[in-house]
CSV table of C-alpha atoms in Angstrom, one decimal:
chain,number,residue,atom,x,y,z
A,1,ALA,CA,0.0,0.0,0.0
A,2,SER,CA,1.2,3.5,-0.8
A,3,SER,CA,2.0,6.0,1.9
A,4,GLU,CA,0.7,9.6,2.1
A,5,LEU,CA,4.3,10.8,2.5
A,6,PRO,CA,7.4,10.5,0.3
A,7,GLN,CA,10.6,9.0,1.7
A,8,SER,CA,12.9,11.7,3.1
A,9,SER,CA,15.4,12.4,5.8
A,10,GLY,CA,12.5,13.8,7.8
A,11,LYS,CA,13.6,17.4,7.5
A,12,GLY,CA,11.4,20.2,6.2
A,13,MET,CA,11.2,20.5,2.4
A,14,SER,CA,9.7,23.0,0.0
A,15,ASP,CA,6.4,22.6,-1.8
A,16,THR,CA,8.3,21.7,-5.0
A,17,GLN,CA,10.3,19.0,-3.2
A,18,ALA,CA,7.3,17.6,-1.5
A,19,ARG,CA,6.1,15.6,-4.4
A,20,SER,CA,6.1,11.8,-4.8
A,21,SER,CA,4.5,9.9,-7.8
A,22,GLY,CA,2.8,13.1,-8.8
A,23,MET,CA,1.3,13.7,-5.4
A,24,GLN,CA,2.1,17.0,-3.7
A,25,MET,CA,2.4,17.0,0.1
A,26,SER,CA,2.2,19.9,2.5
A,27,VAL,CA,5.4,21.2,4.1
A,28,THR,CA,3.8,20.6,7.5
A,29,SER,CA,3.2,16.9,6.8
A,30,ALA,CA,6.6,16.4,5.4
A,31,MET,CA,8.2,17.7,8.6
A,32,LEU,CA,6.3,15.3,10.8
A,33,PRO,CA,7.9,12.2,12.2
A,34,ARG,CA,6.6,9.0,10.7
A,35,ILE,CA,6.1,6.0,12.8
A,36,ALA,CA,5.2,2.3,12.8
A,37,ILE,CA,3.3,0.5,15.5
A,38,LEU,CA,4.3,-3.1,16.2
A,39,GLY,CA,1.4,-4.8,17.9
A,40,ALA,CA,-2.3,-4.7,17.6
A,41,GLY,CA,-3.6,-5.9,20.9
A,42,VAL,CA,-5.8,-4.5,23.6
A,43,PHE,CA,-3.5,-1.7,24.7
A,44,VAL,CA,-2.9,-0.5,21.1
A,45,ARG,CA,-6.6,-0.5,20.3
A,46,THR,CA,-7.8,1.1,23.6
A,47,GLN,CA,-5.0,3.4,24.5
A,48,TYR,CA,-2.4,4.1,21.8
A,49,ILE,CA,-4.8,4.7,18.8
A,50,PRO,CA,-7.0,7.1,20.8
A,51,ARG,CA,-3.9,9.0,22.1
A,52,LEU,CA,-2.4,9.1,18.6
A,53,ARG,CA,-5.7,10.5,17.3
A,54,GLU,CA,-5.2,13.4,19.8
A,55,LEU,CA,-1.6,13.9,18.6
A,56,SER,CA,-2.3,13.4,14.9
A,57,ASP,CA,-1.2,17.0,14.1
A,58,GLY,CA,2.3,16.1,15.2
A,59,VAL,CA,2.9,12.6,13.9
A,60,VAL,CA,2.0,10.3,11.0
A,61,ILE,CA,1.2,6.6,11.5
A,62,LYS,CA,2.7,5.0,8.4
A,63,THR,CA,2.4,1.3,9.3
A,64,ILE,CA,0.7,-1.0,11.8
A,65,TRP,CA,2.2,-4.4,12.1
A,66,SER,CA,1.0,-7.6,13.8
A,67,ARG,CA,1.7,-11.3,13.7
A,68,THR,CA,-1.4,-11.8,11.6
A,69,GLU,CA,-2.9,-9.9,8.7
A,70,GLU,CA,-6.3,-9.9,10.4
A,71,SER,CA,-5.2,-8.2,13.6
A,72,ALA,CA,-3.1,-5.6,11.7
A,73,ARG,CA,-6.0,-4.7,9.5
A,74,ALA,CA,-8.4,-4.5,12.4
A,75,ALA,CA,-6.2,-2.0,14.2
A,76,ALA,CA,-5.6,0.0,11.1
A,77,GLU,CA,-9.4,0.3,10.7
A,78,LEU,CA,-9.6,2.0,14.1
A,79,ALA,CA,-7.0,4.6,12.9
A,80,CYS,CA,-8.4,5.3,9.4
A,81,ASP,CA,-10.3,8.4,10.4
A,82,PHE,CA,-7.1,10.3,11.2
A,83,SER,CA,-4.6,8.2,9.2
A,84,PRO,CA,-6.4,7.0,6.1
A,85,ASN,CA,-3.4,5.8,4.2
A,86,VAL,CA,-1.8,3.7,6.9
A,87,ASP,CA,-0.1,0.5,5.7
A,88,CYS,CA,-0.7,-2.9,7.2
A,89,LYS,CA,2.2,-5.3,7.6
A,90,TRP,CA,2.3,-8.7,9.3
A,91,GLY,CA,4.7,-11.6,9.9
A,92,GLU,CA,8.4,-11.8,9.6
A,93,ALA,CA,8.3,-10.2,6.1
A,94,GLY,CA,6.5,-7.3,7.5
A,95,LEU,CA,9.1,-6.7,10.2
A,96,ASP,CA,11.8,-6.8,7.5
A,97,ASP,CA,9.9,-4.2,5.4
A,98,ILE,CA,9.6,-1.9,8.4
A,99,SER,CA,13.3,-2.2,9.4
A,100,GLN,CA,14.3,-1.4,5.8
A,101,ASP,CA,11.9,1.5,5.2
A,102,ASP,CA,14.0,4.6,5.5
A,103,SER,CA,10.9,6.8,5.6
A,104,ILE,CA,9.9,5.4,9.0
A,105,HIS,CA,11.7,7.4,11.8
A,106,GLY,CA,10.3,5.7,14.9
A,107,VAL,CA,8.6,2.5,16.1
A,108,LEU,CA,6.1,2.0,18.9
A,109,ILE,CA,6.6,-1.6,20.2
A,110,VAL,CA,3.6,-3.0,22.1
A,111,LEU,CA,4.3,-6.8,22.1
A,112,ALA,CA,4.7,-9.6,24.6
A,113,GLY,CA,7.3,-8.8,27.2
A,114,GLN,CA,9.4,-11.8,26.3
A,115,VAL,CA,10.1,-10.6,22.8
A,116,GLN,CA,10.2,-6.8,23.2
A,117,VAL,CA,13.9,-6.3,23.9
A,118,ASP,CA,15.0,-8.4,20.9
A,119,ILE,CA,12.5,-6.6,18.5
A,120,SER,CA,13.6,-3.2,20.0
A,121,LEU,CA,17.3,-3.9,19.3
A,122,ARG,CA,16.4,-5.1,15.8
A,123,MET,CA,14.7,-1.8,15.1
A,124,LEU,CA,17.4,0.3,16.8
A,125,ARG,CA,20.1,-1.4,14.7
A,126,ALA,CA,18.1,-0.4,11.6
A,127,GLY,CA,18.3,3.2,12.8
A,128,LYS,CA,14.8,3.6,14.1
A,129,HIS,CA,14.0,5.4,17.3
A,130,VAL,CA,12.1,3.1,19.6
A,131,ILE,CA,9.6,3.4,22.4
A,132,GLN,CA,8.7,0.0,23.8
A,133,GLU,CA,6.1,-0.9,26.4
A,134,LYS,CA,7.0,-1.8,29.9
A,135,PRO,CA,8.6,-3.8,31.5
A,136,ALA,CA,12.0,-2.7,30.1
A,137,ALA,CA,13.1,-6.4,30.3
A,138,GLU,CA,12.1,-9.6,32.1
A,139,SER,CA,15.3,-9.5,34.2
A,140,THR,CA,18.2,-7.3,35.0
A,141,ARG,CA,20.5,-9.8,33.2
A,142,VAL,CA,18.5,-9.3,29.9
A,143,ALA,CA,18.5,-5.5,30.5
A,144,GLU,CA,22.3,-5.5,31.1
A,145,THR,CA,23.0,-7.4,27.9
A,146,ALA,CA,20.7,-5.2,25.9
A,147,LEU,CA,22.2,-2.0,27.2
A,148,SER,CA,25.7,-3.3,26.4
A,149,ASP,CA,24.6,-4.0,22.8
A,150,TYR,CA,22.9,-0.6,22.6
A,151,ARG,CA,26.0,1.3,23.8
A,152,SER,CA,28.1,-0.7,21.4
A,153,PHE,CA,26.2,0.4,18.3
A,154,LEU,CA,25.7,4.0,19.6
A,155,THR,CA,29.5,4.1,19.6
A,156,ASN,CA,30.2,2.4,16.3
A,157,SER,CA,27.1,3.2,14.1
A,158,PRO,CA,26.4,6.4,12.3
A,159,HIS,CA,22.8,6.1,13.6
A,160,LYS,CA,22.1,7.4,17.1
A,161,PRO,CA,18.6,6.1,17.8
A,162,ILE,CA,16.6,6.9,20.9
A,163,TRP,CA,15.5,3.9,23.1
A,164,ALA,CA,12.6,4.8,25.4
A,165,VAL,CA,10.4,2.7,27.6
A,166,ALA,CA,6.7,3.5,28.1
A,167,GLU,CA,5.7,3.3,31.7
A,168,ASN,CA,3.7,6.6,31.7
A,169,TYR,CA,3.8,7.2,35.5
A,170,ARG,CA,6.8,9.4,35.2
A,171,PHE,CA,4.8,11.6,32.9
A,172,GLU,CA,1.6,11.8,34.9
A,173,PRO,CA,1.1,15.5,36.0
A,174,ALA,CA,0.2,14.2,39.5
A,175,PHE,CA,3.6,12.8,40.0
A,176,MET,CA,5.3,15.9,38.6
A,177,GLU,CA,3.4,18.1,41.0
A,178,SER,CA,4.1,15.7,43.9
A,179,ARG,CA,7.9,15.9,43.2
A,180,LYS,CA,7.7,19.7,43.6
A,181,LEU,CA,5.7,19.4,46.8
A,182,MET,CA,8.3,17.0,48.3
A,183,GLU,CA,10.4,20.1,49.1
A,184,LYS,CA,7.7,21.1,51.7
A,185,ILE,CA,7.6,18.0,53.8
A,186,GLY,CA,11.0,18.6,55.4
A,187,ASP,CA,13.3,15.7,56.3
A,188,MET,CA,12.0,12.4,54.9
A,189,MET,CA,10.9,10.1,57.7
A,190,ASN,CA,9.2,7.2,56.0
A,191,ILE,CA,7.4,6.1,52.9
A,192,GLN,CA,4.4,3.8,52.4
A,193,VAL,CA,3.3,2.4,49.0
A,194,ILE,CA,0.1,0.4,49.1
A,195,VAL,CA,-1.1,-1.4,46.0
A,196,GLU,CA,-4.3,-3.4,46.1
A,197,GLY,CA,-4.9,-4.2,42.5
A,198,SER,CA,-7.9,-5.3,40.5
A,199,MET,CA,-6.5,-8.0,38.2
A,200,ASN,CA,-9.5,-10.3,38.1
A,201,SER,CA,-11.6,-12.0,35.4
A,202,SER,CA,-13.2,-8.7,34.4
A,203,ASN,CA,-9.8,-7.1,33.6
A,204,PRO,CA,-9.0,-7.3,29.8
A,205,TYR,CA,-5.4,-8.4,30.7
A,206,PHE,CA,-6.4,-11.2,33.1
A,207,SER,CA,-6.1,-13.9,30.4
A,208,SER,CA,-3.0,-12.5,28.8
A,209,SER,CA,-0.9,-15.5,28.1
A,210,TRP,CA,2.5,-13.7,28.0
A,211,ARG,CA,1.9,-12.1,31.3
A,212,ARG,CA,0.9,-15.4,32.9
A,213,ASN,CA,4.1,-17.0,31.5
A,214,PHE,CA,6.3,-13.9,32.3
A,215,ASN,CA,9.0,-13.9,35.0
A,216,ALA,CA,7.0,-13.1,38.3
A,217,GLY,CA,3.8,-12.8,36.4
A,218,PHE,CA,1.7,-9.7,37.1
A,219,VAL,CA,3.9,-8.6,40.0
A,220,LEU,CA,6.6,-7.5,37.6
A,221,ASP,CA,4.4,-6.4,34.8
A,222,MET,CA,2.2,-4.2,37.0
A,223,GLY,CA,4.8,-3.5,39.7
A,224,VAL,CA,7.1,-1.4,37.6
A,225,HIS,CA,4.5,1.3,37.4
A,226,PHE,CA,4.3,1.7,41.2
A,227,ILE,CA,8.1,1.6,41.6
A,228,ALA,CA,8.4,4.3,39.0
A,229,GLY,CA,5.9,6.5,40.9
A,230,LEU,CA,7.8,5.9,44.1
A,231,ARG,CA,11.2,6.8,42.6
A,232,ILE,CA,10.1,9.9,40.7
A,233,VAL,CA,8.5,11.5,43.7
A,234,ALA,CA,11.1,10.4,46.3
A,235,GLY,CA,14.0,11.7,44.1
A,236,TYR,CA,16.3,9.0,45.5
A,237,GLU,CA,17.2,5.5,44.4
A,238,ILE,CA,16.2,2.5,46.4
A,239,LYS,CA,19.4,0.9,47.8
A,240,THR,CA,18.3,-2.3,49.7
A,241,VAL,CA,15.2,-4.3,50.1
A,242,SER,CA,13.9,-7.2,52.3
A,243,ALA,CA,10.7,-8.9,51.2
A,244,VAL,CA,8.4,-11.9,51.5
A,245,SER,CA,5.9,-13.0,49.0
A,246,CYS,CA,3.1,-15.6,48.8
A,247,HIS,CA,0.6,-17.1,46.4
A,248,VAL,CA,-3.1,-16.9,47.5
A,249,ASP,CA,-5.3,-16.6,44.4
A,250,THR,CA,-4.7,-19.7,42.3
A,251,SER,CA,-6.3,-18.1,39.3
A,252,LEU,CA,-3.2,-15.9,39.1
A,253,PRO,CA,0.4,-16.9,38.5
A,254,PRO,CA,2.7,-16.8,41.5
A,255,PRO,CA,3.4,-14.7,43.4
A,256,ASP,CA,0.3,-12.6,43.7
A,257,ASN,CA,1.3,-10.8,47.0
A,258,ILE,CA,4.6,-9.2,48.1
A,259,CYS,CA,5.4,-7.2,51.2
A,260,ALA,CA,8.8,-5.4,51.3
A,261,HIS,CA,10.8,-3.1,53.5
A,262,PHE,CA,13.2,-0.8,51.5
A,263,ARG,CA,15.7,1.8,52.3
A,264,LEU,CA,16.6,4.8,50.0
A,265,GLU,CA,20.1,5.9,49.4
A,266,ASN,CA,19.5,8.8,51.7
A,267,GLY,CA,18.6,6.4,54.5
A,268,CYS,CA,14.9,6.9,54.5
A,269,PRO,CA,13.0,3.6,55.2
A,270,GLY,CA,9.7,2.6,53.5
A,271,VAL,CA,7.3,-0.2,52.9
A,272,PHE,CA,5.9,-1.5,49.6
A,273,VAL,CA,2.9,-3.8,49.8
A,274,MET,CA,1.3,-5.2,46.7
A,275,THR,CA,-1.7,-7.4,46.1
A,276,VAL,CA,-2.3,-8.2,42.5
A,277,SER,CA,-6.1,-8.7,42.9
A,278,SER,CA,-8.0,-7.3,45.9
A,279,PRO,CA,-11.8,-7.3,46.5
A,280,SER,CA,-11.5,-3.6,47.4
A,281,PRO,CA,-8.8,-2.0,45.1
A,282,LYS,CA,-6.8,0.9,46.5
A,283,ILE,CA,-3.5,2.4,45.4
A,284,TYR,CA,-1.6,5.2,47.1
A,285,TRP,CA,1.9,6.5,47.9
A,286,ARG,CA,2.5,8.3,51.2
A,287,PHE,CA,5.6,10.3,52.0
A,288,VAL,CA,6.0,11.5,55.7
A,289,GLY,CA,8.4,14.2,56.6
A,290,SER,CA,9.3,16.4,59.6
A,291,LYS,CA,7.2,19.3,58.3
A,292,GLY,CA,4.3,17.6,56.6
A,293,ALA,CA,3.1,14.6,54.6
A,294,LEU,CA,2.3,14.0,50.9
A,295,GLN,CA,-0.1,11.5,49.6
A,296,VAL,CA,-0.8,10.5,46.0
A,297,GLU,CA,-4.0,8.4,45.6
A,298,ARG,CA,-5.5,6.8,42.6
A,299,GLY,CA,-9.2,7.3,42.2
A,300,ASN,CA,-12.2,8.8,40.4
A,301,VAL,CA,-13.5,12.4,40.8
A,302,ASN,CA,-16.6,13.5,39.0
A,303,GLY,CA,-16.4,10.5,36.6
A,304,GLN,CA,-12.8,11.1,35.7
A,305,HIS,CA,-10.1,8.6,36.6
A,306,GLY,CA,-6.8,10.0,37.9
A,307,TYR,CA,-4.8,10.9,41.0
A,308,SER,CA,-5.6,13.1,44.0
A,309,VAL,CA,-2.5,14.8,45.4
A,310,LEU,CA,-2.9,15.8,49.1
A,311,PHE,CA,-0.3,17.8,51.1
A,312,TYR,CA,-0.8,17.8,54.8
A,313,SER,CA,1.1,20.7,56.5
A,314,ALA,CA,2.3,20.7,60.1
A,315,ASP,CA,-0.6,23.0,61.1
A,316,GLY,CA,-3.1,20.4,60.1
A,317,ASN,CA,-4.3,22.0,56.8
A,318,CYS,CA,-4.7,19.9,53.7
A,319,GLN,CA,-4.0,21.1,50.2
A,320,SER,CA,-5.7,18.9,47.6
A,321,SER,CA,-5.6,18.7,43.8
A,322,PHE,CA,-6.9,16.2,41.3
A,323,PHE,CA,-5.1,15.3,38.0
A,324,PRO,CA,-6.9,13.2,35.4
A,325,PHE,CA,-4.8,10.4,33.7
A,326,SER,CA,-2.7,11.8,30.9
A,327,GLY,CA,0.6,10.0,31.2
A,328,VAL,CA,0.3,7.9,28.0
A,329,THR,CA,-0.4,11.1,26.0
A,330,GLU,CA,2.4,13.1,27.6
A,331,GLU,CA,4.9,10.2,27.2
A,332,LEU,CA,4.1,9.8,23.5
A,333,LYS,CA,4.2,13.5,22.9
A,334,ALA,CA,7.7,13.7,24.5
A,335,PHE,CA,8.9,10.8,22.3
A,336,PHE,CA,7.6,12.4,19.1
A,337,HIS,CA,9.2,15.7,20.1
A,338,ASP,CA,12.5,13.9,20.7
A,339,ILE,CA,12.3,12.2,17.2
A,340,SER,CA,11.8,15.6,15.6
A,341,LYS,CA,14.8,17.1,17.4
A,342,ALA,CA,16.9,14.1,16.6
A,343,ILE,CA,16.0,14.4,12.9
A,344,ASP,CA,17.0,18.1,13.0
A,345,LYS,CA,20.4,17.0,14.3
A,346,GLY,CA,20.9,14.8,11.2
A,347,GLY,CA,22.0,11.6,12.9
A,348,ALA,CA,24.1,13.2,15.7
A,349,CYS,CA,23.5,11.9,19.2
A,350,TYR,CA,20.5,13.7,20.8
A,351,GLU,CA,19.9,13.8,24.5
A,352,ALA,CA,16.3,12.6,24.8
A,353,GLU,CA,13.8,13.0,27.6
A,354,PRO,CA,15.5,11.1,30.5
A,355,ARG,CA,12.2,10.1,32.2
A,356,SER,CA,11.5,7.5,29.5
A,357,SER,CA,15.0,6.2,29.0
A,358,PHE,CA,15.6,2.4,28.9
A,359,VAL,CA,17.8,2.8,32.0
A,360,GLU,CA,14.9,4.2,34.1
A,361,GLY,CA,12.8,1.2,33.1
A,362,ALA,CA,15.7,-1.2,34.0
A,363,ARG,CA,16.0,0.4,37.4
A,364,ASP,CA,12.3,-0.2,38.1
A,365,VAL,CA,12.8,-3.9,37.1
A,366,ALA,CA,15.9,-4.1,39.4
A,367,VAL,CA,13.9,-3.0,42.5
A,368,LEU,CA,11.2,-5.7,41.9
A,369,GLU,CA,13.8,-8.3,41.1
A,370,ALA,CA,15.6,-7.6,44.3
A,371,MET,CA,12.4,-8.0,46.3
A,372,LEU,CA,11.7,-11.3,44.6
A,373,GLU,CA,15.2,-12.5,45.2
A,374,SER,CA,14.9,-11.5,48.9
A,375,SER,CA,11.7,-13.4,49.2
A,376,LYS,CA,13.4,-16.6,47.9
A,377,LYS,CA,16.0,-16.0,50.7
A,378,GLU,CA,13.2,-15.8,53.3
A,379,GLY,CA,13.5,-12.0,53.6
A,380,ALA,CA,17.3,-11.6,53.6
A,381,PRO,CA,18.4,-8.1,52.6
A,382,VAL,CA,19.3,-7.7,49.0
A,383,ASN,CA,21.1,-4.8,47.3
A,384,VAL,CA,19.3,-3.3,44.3
A,385,LYS,CA,21.3,-3.6,41.1
A,386,ILE,CA,22.7,-0.3,39.9
A,387,PHE,CA,22.2,0.8,36.3
A,388,LYS,CA,24.4,3.7,35.2
A,389,PRO,CA,23.2,6.3,32.6
A,390,ILE,CA,23.6,5.3,28.9
A,391,SER,CA,26.3,7.9,28.4
A,392,ASP,CA,28.5,6.4,31.1
A,393,GLY,CA,29.2,3.3,29.0
A,394,LEU,CA,29.9,5.1,25.7
A,395,LYS,CA,33.4,5.1,24.3
A,396,ALA,CA,34.9,8.5,23.5
């Protein structure tokens, strides 16, 4: 199928240049980053495509790929109102076509967690900017190997592609506001993260085969979100953990409950309690300090889902704000902005938004992996693996 845009370096072009096969394109369209979506599952259909519709003035969907022709075409049908000329690709041949298509600048990878890293590296080697869905990897070992490969071709290749991980919590306005409010709580005294999830048969991801066969099941797949929220607000890394886990709900893969004590690098202690499926779901982060307390709680206000941010001052007053969910939109917007800036630099290394870097995603995985390792050792303390910034491993 033909695309609505000619192949180009992605830089702006004149009206005369913006012609392909007799078709004249607008200068504005020619400047936009062109992307492919790999995956056509529930999250693509219910989250990515609606968000891309909102952002369609700033990006062009050129291709949607899936393992089967049927699912690729079904997803493309949902996007046809704002991207009528989107191509459909499927199977191994479709992946080859996308990797070899120089007109595609970036790839959104929304696939099973077990294959995302390999597909991401394949697209990065082809010079594509990549944002892959969380988790960053199924283990720190896989993440380390992937980062080593990535640093190697950043050093040796003319392409300097961006590798981002979509966890969205670091882009939620509620967590950005909470990070600012942390300055008001004084010296940090303790942190509580309570996650009582709702992963039951009514959840669209409950029967997801890859999640059920994934390392640590839903604890890792869901848990990275809550660790990301904790880390972005606290502003310090988690240094050590001690945890126990158990398996109660046999309809879920083990473990489905984990209780951990952690200590930040600044010495502040905290607890992380996660239940994958609870009859009364509740999710909140609470940061207690010498001058006040900050709480971020997930909920619903006037029919809108989002987060309430509450700051309790020492005099007993409470400052409250509500922020509707918008992390997925903000994260994609940042990625497309980074692609545009990288294109402008003509292949030179561009410093992308750090909140979505692969390293940040790997650090979230490392915390949960340490908790699971501690649990296997009956709660013995475990140090969290350290992941250094991408730039630290690049050769001069």
